[in-house]
Structure formats: C-alpha cells, structure tokens
mmCIF file of C-alpha atoms in Angstrom:
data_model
loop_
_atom_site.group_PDB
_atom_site.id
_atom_site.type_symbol
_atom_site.label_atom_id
_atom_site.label_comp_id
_atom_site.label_asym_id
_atom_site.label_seq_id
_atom_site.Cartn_x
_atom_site.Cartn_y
_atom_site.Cartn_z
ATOM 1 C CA UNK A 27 -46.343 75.283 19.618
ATOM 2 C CA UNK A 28 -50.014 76.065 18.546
ATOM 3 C CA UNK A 29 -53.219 76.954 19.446
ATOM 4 C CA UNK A 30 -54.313 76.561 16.078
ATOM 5 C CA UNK A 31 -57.638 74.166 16.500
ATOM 6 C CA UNK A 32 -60.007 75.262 14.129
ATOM 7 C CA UNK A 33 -62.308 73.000 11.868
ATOM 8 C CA UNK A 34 -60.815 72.971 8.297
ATOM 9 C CA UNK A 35 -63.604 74.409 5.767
ATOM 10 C CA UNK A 36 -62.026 74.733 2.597
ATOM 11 C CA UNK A 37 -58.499 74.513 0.856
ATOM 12 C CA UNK A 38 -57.031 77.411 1.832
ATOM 13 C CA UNK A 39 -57.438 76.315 5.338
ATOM 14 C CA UNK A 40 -56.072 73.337 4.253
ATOM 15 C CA UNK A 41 -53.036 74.475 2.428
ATOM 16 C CA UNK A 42 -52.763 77.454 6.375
ATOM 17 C CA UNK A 43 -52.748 74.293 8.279
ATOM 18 C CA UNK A 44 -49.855 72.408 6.312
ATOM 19 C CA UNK A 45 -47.724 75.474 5.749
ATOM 20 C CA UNK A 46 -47.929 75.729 9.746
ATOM 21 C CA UNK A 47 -46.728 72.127 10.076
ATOM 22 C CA UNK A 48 -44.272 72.349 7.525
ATOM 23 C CA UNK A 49 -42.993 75.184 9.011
ATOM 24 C CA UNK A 50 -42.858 73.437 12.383
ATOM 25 C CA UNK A 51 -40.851 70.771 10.282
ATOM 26 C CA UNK A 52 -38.185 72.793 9.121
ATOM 27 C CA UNK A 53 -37.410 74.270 12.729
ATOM 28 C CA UNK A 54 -37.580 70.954 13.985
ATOM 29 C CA UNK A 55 -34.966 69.695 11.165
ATOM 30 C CA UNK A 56 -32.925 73.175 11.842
ATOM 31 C CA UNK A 57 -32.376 72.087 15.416
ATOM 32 C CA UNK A 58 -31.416 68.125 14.273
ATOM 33 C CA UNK A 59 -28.831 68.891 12.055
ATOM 34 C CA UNK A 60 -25.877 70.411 14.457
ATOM 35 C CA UNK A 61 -25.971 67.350 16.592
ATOM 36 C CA UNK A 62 -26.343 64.907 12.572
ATOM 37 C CA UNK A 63 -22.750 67.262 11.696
ATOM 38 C CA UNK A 64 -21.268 66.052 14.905
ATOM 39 C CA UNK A 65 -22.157 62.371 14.298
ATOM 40 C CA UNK A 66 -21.321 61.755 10.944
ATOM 41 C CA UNK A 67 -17.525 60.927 10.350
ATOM 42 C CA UNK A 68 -17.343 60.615 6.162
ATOM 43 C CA UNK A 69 -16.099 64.346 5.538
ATOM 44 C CA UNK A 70 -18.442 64.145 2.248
ATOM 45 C CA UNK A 71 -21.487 63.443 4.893
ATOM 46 C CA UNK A 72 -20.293 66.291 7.094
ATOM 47 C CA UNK A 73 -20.638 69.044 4.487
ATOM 48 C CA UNK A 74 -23.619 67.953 2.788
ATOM 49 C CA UNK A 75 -25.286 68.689 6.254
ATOM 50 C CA UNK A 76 -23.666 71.644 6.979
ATOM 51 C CA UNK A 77 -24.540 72.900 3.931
ATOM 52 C CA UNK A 78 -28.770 71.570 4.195
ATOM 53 C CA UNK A 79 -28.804 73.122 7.690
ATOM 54 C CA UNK A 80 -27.733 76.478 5.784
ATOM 55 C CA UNK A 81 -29.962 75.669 3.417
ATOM 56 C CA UNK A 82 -32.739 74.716 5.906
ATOM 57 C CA UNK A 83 -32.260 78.062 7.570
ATOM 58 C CA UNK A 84 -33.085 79.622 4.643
ATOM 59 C CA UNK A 85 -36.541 77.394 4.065
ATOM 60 C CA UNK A 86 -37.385 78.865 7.358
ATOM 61 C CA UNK A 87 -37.508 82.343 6.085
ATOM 62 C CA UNK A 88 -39.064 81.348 2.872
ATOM 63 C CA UNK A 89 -41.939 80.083 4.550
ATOM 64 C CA UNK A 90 -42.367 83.392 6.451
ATOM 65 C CA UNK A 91 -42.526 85.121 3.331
ATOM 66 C CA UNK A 92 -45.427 82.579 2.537
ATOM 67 C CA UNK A 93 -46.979 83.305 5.714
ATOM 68 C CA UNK A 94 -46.430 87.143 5.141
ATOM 69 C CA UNK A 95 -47.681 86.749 1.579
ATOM 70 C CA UNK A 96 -51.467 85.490 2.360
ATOM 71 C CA UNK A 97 -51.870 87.594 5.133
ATOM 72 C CA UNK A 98 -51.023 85.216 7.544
ATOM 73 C CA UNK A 99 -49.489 84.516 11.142
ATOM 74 C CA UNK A 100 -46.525 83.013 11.038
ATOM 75 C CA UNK A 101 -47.189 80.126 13.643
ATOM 76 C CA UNK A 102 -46.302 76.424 13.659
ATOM 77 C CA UNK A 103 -48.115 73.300 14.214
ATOM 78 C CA UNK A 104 -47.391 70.101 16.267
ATOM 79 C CA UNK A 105 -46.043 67.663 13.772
ATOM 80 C CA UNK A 106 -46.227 64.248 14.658
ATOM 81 C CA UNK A 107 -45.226 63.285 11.422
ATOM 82 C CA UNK A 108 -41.515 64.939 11.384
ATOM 83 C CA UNK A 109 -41.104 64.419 14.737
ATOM 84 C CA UNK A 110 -41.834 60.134 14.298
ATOM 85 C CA UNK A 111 -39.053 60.218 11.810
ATOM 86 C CA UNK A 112 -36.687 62.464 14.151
ATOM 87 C CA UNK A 113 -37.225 60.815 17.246
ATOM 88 C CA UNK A 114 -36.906 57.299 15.476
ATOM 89 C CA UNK A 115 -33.933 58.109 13.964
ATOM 90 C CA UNK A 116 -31.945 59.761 17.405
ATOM 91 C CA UNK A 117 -33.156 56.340 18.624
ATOM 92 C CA UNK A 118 -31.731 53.849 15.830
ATOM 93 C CA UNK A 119 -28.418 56.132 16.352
ATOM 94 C CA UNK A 120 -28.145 55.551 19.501
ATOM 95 C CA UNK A 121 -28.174 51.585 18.984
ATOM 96 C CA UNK A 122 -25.226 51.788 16.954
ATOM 97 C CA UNK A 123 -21.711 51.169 17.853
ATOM 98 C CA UNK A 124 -19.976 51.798 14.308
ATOM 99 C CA UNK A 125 -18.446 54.663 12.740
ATOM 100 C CA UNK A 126 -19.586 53.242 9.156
ATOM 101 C CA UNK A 127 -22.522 51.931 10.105
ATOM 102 C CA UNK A 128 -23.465 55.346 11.797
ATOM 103 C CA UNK A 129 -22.962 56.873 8.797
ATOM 104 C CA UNK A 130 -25.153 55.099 6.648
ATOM 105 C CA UNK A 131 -28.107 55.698 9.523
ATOM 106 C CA UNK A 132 -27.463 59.207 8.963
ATOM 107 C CA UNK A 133 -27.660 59.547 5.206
ATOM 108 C CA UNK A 134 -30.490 56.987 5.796
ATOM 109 C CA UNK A 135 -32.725 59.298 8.091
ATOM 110 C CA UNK A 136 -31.492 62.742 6.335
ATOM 111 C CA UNK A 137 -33.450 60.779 3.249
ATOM 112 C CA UNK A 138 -35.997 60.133 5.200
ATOM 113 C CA UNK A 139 -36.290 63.137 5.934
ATOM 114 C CA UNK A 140 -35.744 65.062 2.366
ATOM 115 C CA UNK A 141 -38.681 62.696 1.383
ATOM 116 C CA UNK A 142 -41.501 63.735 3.733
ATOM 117 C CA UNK A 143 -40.325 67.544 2.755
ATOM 118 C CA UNK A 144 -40.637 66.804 -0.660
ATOM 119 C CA UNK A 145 -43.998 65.413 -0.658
ATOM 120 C CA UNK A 146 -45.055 68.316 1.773
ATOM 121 C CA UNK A 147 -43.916 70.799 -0.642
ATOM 122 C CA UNK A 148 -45.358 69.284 -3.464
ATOM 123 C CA UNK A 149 -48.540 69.171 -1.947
ATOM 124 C CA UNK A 150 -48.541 72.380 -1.019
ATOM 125 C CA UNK A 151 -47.218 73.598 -4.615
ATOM 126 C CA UNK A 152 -50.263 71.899 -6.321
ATOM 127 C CA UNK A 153 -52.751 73.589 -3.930
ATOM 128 C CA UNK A 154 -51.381 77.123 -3.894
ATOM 129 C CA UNK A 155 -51.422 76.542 -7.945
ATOM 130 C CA UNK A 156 -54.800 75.798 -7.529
ATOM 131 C CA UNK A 157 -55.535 78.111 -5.202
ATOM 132 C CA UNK A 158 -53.831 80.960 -7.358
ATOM 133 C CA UNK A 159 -51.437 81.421 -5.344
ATOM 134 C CA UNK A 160 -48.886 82.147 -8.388
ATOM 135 C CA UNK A 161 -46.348 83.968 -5.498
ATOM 136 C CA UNK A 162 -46.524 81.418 -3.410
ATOM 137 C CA UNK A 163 -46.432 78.488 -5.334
ATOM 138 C CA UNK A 164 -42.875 79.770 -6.983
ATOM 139 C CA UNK A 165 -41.095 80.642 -3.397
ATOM 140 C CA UNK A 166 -42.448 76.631 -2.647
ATOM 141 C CA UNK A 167 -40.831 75.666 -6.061
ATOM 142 C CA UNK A 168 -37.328 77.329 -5.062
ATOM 143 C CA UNK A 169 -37.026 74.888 -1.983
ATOM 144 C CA UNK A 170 -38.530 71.851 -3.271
ATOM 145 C CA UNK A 171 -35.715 72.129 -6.089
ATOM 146 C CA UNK A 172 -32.938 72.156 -2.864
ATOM 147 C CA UNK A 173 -34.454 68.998 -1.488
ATOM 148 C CA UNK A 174 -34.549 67.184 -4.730
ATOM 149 C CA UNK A 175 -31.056 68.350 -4.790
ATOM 150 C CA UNK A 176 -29.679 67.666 -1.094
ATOM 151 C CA UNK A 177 -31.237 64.386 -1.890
ATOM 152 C CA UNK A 178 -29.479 63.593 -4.777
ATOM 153 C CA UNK A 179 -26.101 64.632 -3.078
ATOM 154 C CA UNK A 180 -27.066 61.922 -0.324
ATOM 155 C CA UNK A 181 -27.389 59.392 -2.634
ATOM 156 C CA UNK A 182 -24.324 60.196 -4.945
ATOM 157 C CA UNK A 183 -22.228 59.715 -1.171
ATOM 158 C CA UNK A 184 -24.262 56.291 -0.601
ATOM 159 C CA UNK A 185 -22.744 55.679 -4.274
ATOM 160 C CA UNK A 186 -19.924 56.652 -3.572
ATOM 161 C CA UNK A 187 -19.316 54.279 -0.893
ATOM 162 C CA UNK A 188 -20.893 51.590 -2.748
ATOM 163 C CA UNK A 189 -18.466 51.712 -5.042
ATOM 164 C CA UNK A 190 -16.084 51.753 -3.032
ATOM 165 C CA UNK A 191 -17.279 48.526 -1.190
ATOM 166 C CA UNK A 192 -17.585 46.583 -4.661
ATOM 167 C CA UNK B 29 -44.664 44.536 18.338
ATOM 168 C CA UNK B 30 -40.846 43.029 19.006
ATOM 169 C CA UNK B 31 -38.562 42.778 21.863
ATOM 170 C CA UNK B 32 -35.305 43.508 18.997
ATOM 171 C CA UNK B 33 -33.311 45.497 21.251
ATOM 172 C CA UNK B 34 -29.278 44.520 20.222
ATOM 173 C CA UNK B 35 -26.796 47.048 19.454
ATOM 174 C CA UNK B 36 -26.542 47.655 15.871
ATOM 175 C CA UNK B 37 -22.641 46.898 14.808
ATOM 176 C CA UNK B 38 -22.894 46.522 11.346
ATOM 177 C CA UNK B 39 -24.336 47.262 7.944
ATOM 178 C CA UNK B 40 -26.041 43.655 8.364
ATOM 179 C CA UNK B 41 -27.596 44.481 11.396
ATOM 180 C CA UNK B 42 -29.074 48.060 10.045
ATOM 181 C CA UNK B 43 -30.513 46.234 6.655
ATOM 182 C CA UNK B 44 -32.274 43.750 9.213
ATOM 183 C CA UNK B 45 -33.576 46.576 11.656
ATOM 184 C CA UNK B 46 -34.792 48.740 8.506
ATOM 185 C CA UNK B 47 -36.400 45.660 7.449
ATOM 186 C CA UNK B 48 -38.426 45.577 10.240
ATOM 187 C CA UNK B 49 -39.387 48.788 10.254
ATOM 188 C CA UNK B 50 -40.361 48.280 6.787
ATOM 189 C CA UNK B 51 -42.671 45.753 7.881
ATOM 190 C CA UNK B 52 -44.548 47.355 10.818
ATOM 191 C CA UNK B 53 -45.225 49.875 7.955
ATOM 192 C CA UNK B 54 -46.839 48.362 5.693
ATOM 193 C CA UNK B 55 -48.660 46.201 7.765
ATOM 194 C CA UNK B 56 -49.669 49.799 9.738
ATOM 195 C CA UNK B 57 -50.551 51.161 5.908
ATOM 196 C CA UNK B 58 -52.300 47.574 4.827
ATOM 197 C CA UNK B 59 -54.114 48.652 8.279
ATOM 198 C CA UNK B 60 -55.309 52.076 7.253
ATOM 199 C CA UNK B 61 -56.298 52.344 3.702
ATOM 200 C CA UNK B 62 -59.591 50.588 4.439
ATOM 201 C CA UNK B 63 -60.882 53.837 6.297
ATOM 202 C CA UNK B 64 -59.213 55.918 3.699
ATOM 203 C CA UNK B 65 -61.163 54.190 1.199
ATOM 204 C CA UNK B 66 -64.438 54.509 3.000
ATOM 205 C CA UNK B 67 -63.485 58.461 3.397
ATOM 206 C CA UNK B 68 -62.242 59.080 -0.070
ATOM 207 C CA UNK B 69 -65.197 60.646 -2.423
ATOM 208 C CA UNK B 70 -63.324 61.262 -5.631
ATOM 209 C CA UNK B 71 -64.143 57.868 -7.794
ATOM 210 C CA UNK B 72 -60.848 57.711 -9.213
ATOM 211 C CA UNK B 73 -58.519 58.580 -5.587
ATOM 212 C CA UNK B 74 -60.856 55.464 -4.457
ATOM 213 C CA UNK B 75 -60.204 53.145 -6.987
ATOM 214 C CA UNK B 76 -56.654 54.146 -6.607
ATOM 215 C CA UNK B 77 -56.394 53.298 -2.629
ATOM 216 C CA UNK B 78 -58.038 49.883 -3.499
ATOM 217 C CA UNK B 79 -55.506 49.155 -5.635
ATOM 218 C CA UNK B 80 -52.943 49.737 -3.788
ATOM 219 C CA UNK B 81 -54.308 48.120 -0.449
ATOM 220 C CA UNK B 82 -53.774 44.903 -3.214
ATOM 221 C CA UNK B 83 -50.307 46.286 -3.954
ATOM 222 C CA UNK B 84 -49.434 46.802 -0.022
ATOM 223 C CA UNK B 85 -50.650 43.600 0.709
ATOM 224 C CA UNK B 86 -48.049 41.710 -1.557
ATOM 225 C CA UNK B 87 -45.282 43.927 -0.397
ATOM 226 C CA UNK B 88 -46.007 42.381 3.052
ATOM 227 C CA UNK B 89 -45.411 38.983 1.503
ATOM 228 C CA UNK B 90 -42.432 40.030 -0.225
ATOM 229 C CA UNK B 91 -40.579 41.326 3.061
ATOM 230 C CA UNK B 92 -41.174 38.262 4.161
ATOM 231 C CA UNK B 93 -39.614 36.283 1.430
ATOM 232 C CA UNK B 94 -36.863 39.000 2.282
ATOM 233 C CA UNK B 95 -36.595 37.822 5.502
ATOM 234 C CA UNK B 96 -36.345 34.242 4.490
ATOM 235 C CA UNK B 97 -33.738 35.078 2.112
ATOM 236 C CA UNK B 98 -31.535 36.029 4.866
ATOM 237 C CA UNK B 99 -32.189 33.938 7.334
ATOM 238 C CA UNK B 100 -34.160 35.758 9.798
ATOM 239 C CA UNK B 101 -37.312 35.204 11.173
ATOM 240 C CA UNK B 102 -40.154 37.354 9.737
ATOM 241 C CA UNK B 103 -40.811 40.387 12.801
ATOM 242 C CA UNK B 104 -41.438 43.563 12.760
ATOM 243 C CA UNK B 105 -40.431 46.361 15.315
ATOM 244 C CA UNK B 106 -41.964 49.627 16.119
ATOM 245 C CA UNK B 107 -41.882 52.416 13.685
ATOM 246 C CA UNK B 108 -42.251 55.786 15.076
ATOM 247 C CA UNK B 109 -42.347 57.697 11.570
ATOM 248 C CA UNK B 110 -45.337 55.632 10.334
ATOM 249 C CA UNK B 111 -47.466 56.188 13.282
ATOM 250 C CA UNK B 112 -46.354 60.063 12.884
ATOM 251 C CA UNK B 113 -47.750 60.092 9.621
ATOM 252 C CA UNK B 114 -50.299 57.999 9.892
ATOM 253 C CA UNK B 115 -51.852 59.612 13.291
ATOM 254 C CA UNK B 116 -51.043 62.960 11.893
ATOM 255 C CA UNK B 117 -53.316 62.056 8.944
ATOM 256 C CA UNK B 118 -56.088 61.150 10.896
ATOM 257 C CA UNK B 119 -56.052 64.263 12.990
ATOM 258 C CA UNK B 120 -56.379 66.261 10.606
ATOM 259 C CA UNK B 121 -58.847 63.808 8.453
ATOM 260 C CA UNK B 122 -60.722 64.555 11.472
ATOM 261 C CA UNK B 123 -61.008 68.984 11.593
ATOM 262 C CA UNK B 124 -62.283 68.574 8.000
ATOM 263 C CA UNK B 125 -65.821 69.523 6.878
ATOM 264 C CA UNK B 126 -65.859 69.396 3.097
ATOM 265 C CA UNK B 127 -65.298 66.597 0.931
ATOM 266 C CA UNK B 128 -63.096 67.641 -1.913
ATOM 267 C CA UNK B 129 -61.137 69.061 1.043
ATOM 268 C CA UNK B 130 -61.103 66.138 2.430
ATOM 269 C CA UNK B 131 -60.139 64.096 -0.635
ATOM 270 C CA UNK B 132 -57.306 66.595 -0.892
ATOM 271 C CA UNK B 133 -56.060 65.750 2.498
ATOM 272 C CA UNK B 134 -55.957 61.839 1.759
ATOM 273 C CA UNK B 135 -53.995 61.953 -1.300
ATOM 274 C CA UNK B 136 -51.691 64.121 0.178
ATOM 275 C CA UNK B 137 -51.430 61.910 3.642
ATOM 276 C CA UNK B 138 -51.049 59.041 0.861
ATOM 277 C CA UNK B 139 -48.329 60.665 -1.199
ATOM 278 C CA UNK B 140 -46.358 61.413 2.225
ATOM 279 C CA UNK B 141 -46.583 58.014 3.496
ATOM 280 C CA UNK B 142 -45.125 56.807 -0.434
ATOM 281 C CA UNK B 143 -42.557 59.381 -0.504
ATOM 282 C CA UNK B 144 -41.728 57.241 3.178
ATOM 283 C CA UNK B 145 -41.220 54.194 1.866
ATOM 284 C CA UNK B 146 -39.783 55.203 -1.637
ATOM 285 C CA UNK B 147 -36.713 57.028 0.689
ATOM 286 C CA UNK B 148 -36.901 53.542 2.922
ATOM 287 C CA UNK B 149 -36.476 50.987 -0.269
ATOM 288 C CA UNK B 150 -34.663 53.139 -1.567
ATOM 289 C CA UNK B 151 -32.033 52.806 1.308
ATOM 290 C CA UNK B 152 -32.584 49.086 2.018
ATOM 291 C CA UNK B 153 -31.616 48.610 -1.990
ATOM 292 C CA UNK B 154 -28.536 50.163 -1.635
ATOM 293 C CA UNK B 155 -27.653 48.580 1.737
ATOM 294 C CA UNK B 156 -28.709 45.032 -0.029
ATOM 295 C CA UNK B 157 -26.029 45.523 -3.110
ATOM 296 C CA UNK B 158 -23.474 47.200 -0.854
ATOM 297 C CA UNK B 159 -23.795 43.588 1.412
ATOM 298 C CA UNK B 160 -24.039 41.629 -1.995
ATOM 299 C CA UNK B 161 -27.714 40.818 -1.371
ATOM 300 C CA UNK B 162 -28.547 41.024 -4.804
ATOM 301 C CA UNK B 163 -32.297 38.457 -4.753
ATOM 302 C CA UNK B 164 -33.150 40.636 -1.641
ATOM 303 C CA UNK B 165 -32.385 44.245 -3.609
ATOM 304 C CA UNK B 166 -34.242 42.499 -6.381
ATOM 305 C CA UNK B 167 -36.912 41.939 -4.915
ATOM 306 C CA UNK B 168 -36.759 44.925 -3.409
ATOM 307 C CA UNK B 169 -36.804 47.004 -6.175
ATOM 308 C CA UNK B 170 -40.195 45.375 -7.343
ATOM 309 C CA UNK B 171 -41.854 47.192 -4.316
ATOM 310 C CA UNK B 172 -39.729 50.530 -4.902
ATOM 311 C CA UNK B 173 -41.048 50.698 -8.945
ATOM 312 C CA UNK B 174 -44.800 50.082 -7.590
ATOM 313 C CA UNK B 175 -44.860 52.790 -4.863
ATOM 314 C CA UNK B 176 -43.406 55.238 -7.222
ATOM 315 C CA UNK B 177 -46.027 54.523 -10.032
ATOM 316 C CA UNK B 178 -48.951 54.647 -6.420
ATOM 317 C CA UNK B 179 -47.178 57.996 -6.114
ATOM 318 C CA UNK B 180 -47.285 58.980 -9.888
ATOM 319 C CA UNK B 181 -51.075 57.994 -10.001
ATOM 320 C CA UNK B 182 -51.836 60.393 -7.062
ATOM 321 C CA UNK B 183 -50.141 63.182 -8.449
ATOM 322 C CA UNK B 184 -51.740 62.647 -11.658
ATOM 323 C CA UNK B 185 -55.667 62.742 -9.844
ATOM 324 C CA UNK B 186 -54.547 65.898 -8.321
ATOM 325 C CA UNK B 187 -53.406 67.598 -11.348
ATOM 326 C CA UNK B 188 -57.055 66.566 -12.791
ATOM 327 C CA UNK B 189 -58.524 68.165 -10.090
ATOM 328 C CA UNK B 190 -55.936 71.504 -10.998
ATOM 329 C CA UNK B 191 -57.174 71.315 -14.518
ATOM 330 C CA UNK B 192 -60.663 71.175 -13.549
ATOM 331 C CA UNK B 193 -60.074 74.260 -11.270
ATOM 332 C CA UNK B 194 -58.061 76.279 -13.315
#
C-alpha cells in the first residue's frame, strides 16, 4: 500500500503518518461493509450500515481534502491495527451458526470498529489543533461527529433488542 | 493461547468468546505498559501508565471472577485486534526520533487501545443484561467506568500539552 518508511522527526510527521493509516482504515472499512449489509438480518442493522458505508465513502474524500490541504500525497499506510479488528471479526462470523447471534457480532465489531476511528480522529484533531491546522482540524471534526453518531445508532439497536428480550 | 474452536450458536456462547478475548487483552496490555512506561518522558503521561498498569492488573482478576461467575474455566483465546494495535504501536514507537513526539505517539497508541476495550465492555455489558447476567455486567461495568476515566486522563495531558503550545 506504501512505501512510506521514513524516520518520524516531529509532529507533523506524526500527525502525515496517521492520516495515511487512517486513510488506509477507512478504505479498508469501505470494502467490509457490503459483505456486513449482506450478513446482518435485523432490517434496523441493515440500514445503519448502508447508511455508514455512505457515510464512510464520504470520510474517504474528506481525508483527501486533508491530504490536499497540507500539501500532501494522498497515500495510505499498512494498518495492522484496523485490519486485527477486521480480520478478527470475518473470523468470529464465520464461527457462528445464528441469525441473532450473527447480528449481535456485527453491531459488536461495527463498534469496534467506530471506536478505533474515534480515537484516531481525535488524535489527529488535537494535533492538527496544535499544529494550527485550523482547516484541517474542522474537516476531522465533521467525521468524528458521524462516528459518535453511527455509534450511538448501534447502540440504540442493541437497546432496542434488549428491550425487547426483557 | 487456547484450543476454543466450537461453533458459536448462541448469545451465551459469544459473551464467553468475547470474554476471552477480553482477557488475552489485557493480559497483552498488562504486558506492554512496562516498556511504555520506560519510553514515556512526560512526568505526568508516566505516572498515568503506572497507574493504570495497577488498574489493568485488577481487571485481569476481575475477568476471572467473571469467568467463575459463569461457570467457565478462566482462558483466554487469541485476539487479533490487540496485537494490531499493539504491534502497530510499536512500529511506529520505533521510526520516532524526538521525545515529545514520541510521548505523543504513546498516549495516542494508549487512548486507541482504551477506546478498544471501552467498545468491548461496552458490548459484553449489554450481552450480560440481555442473558440476565446482572453480577457479571456489574462487575463489568467497574472496568468500563475506569478505562473511560484512563481515557479522560490522557486526553486531559494532551490538552496540557495544546495549552502549552498554543
């Protein structure tokens, strides 16, 4: 994905290298979430991934505009990170042999998954603040405030059907 | 680390396999803040890894009260994500020639590996109601509130460090 190997000097190298791998992250979550739509049965489930992989589509481009905006390549790097959580997921769903159960693997690992982002972009939020990267910082904002939200809506459907179980 | 290999067939059975994975975790995080602590130059992101090595030492014991509390014996299995994170960290621990860089770097890595297991408790709390597991989602929740306030505590060094920038 990269040849990116350079030593990492100072923050804004820093803050280059985990835009790349965030950006690496999204495309990696882009490509998960056709196969997560056809998987999930709870029609609540269905949409709420439909409408992230819409969403995540649109990170994509975001990030470009970061890339674009400090004079940057737009390149990915490897991320062993996203793809643990991927891979480990694909292989718990594949152990299970329940509709139900598949379901709540699925809203499981998309948490998982809204988690790592969030931390990513909050990371990278606080550095490009610190950095003064005012332009940057606010295009970051805009999609950390859609993965606070798709995460919400995940856990409003776990709710849901614990509610529905009690 | 385990030879846990069964089909997953119900909600019970995902609870126990999360568990596990739970518990390779922290015992792979128990495991890594040592060297994190050595690395870390910032007095106050130092005294705050120490403390939570304490923290991530009890939540080890308090899986394992978890697992008593159902039944099971105390095992964990192998967690992709964790490594991901964890050997993603260290890679890039490893391209980085400053020290407040580096600093930066850890208390990111250790807000990423929080925001981990705040989606993971998160999840096994709801699973443990939904299943009427209410001393395990108790118990639970005890870890949950003290990575959040590890999590709070980083963000609250970094913003120092903004304040002092800015």
């Amino acid at each position: 994905m990269s040849f990116f190997s350079a030593d990492i000097r100072t923050l804004d190298d820093l803050f280059l290298r985990q835009l790349r791998d965030i950006y690496y992250a999204e495309q990696r979550i882009a490509k998960s979430l056709p196969d997560m739509i056809d998987k999930a049965d709870n029609a609540d489930l269905k949409r709420a991934f439909e409408s992230h992989l819409e969403e995540t589509r649109g990170h994509v481009e975001r990030l470009e505009r970061v890339f674009d905006s400090i004079g940057k390549r737009v390149e990915g790097v490897d991320c062993p990170a996203i793809d643990g959580v991927i891979d480990e997921a694909n292989e718990i769903f594949g152990e299970i042999t329940d509709g139900e159960v598949l379901d709540a693997a699925l809203a499981a690992a998309a948490q998982t998954v809204e988690h790592y982002e969030m931390s990513r972009y909050g990371t990278l939020i606080a550095w490009a603040k610190e950095l003064g990267k005012h332009d940057c910082a606010e295009l970051l904002q805009q999609t950390l405030e859609e993965e606070k939200a798709a995460d919400k809506t995940l856990t409003e459907i776990a709710e849901e059907r614990l509610n529905k179980a009690g």
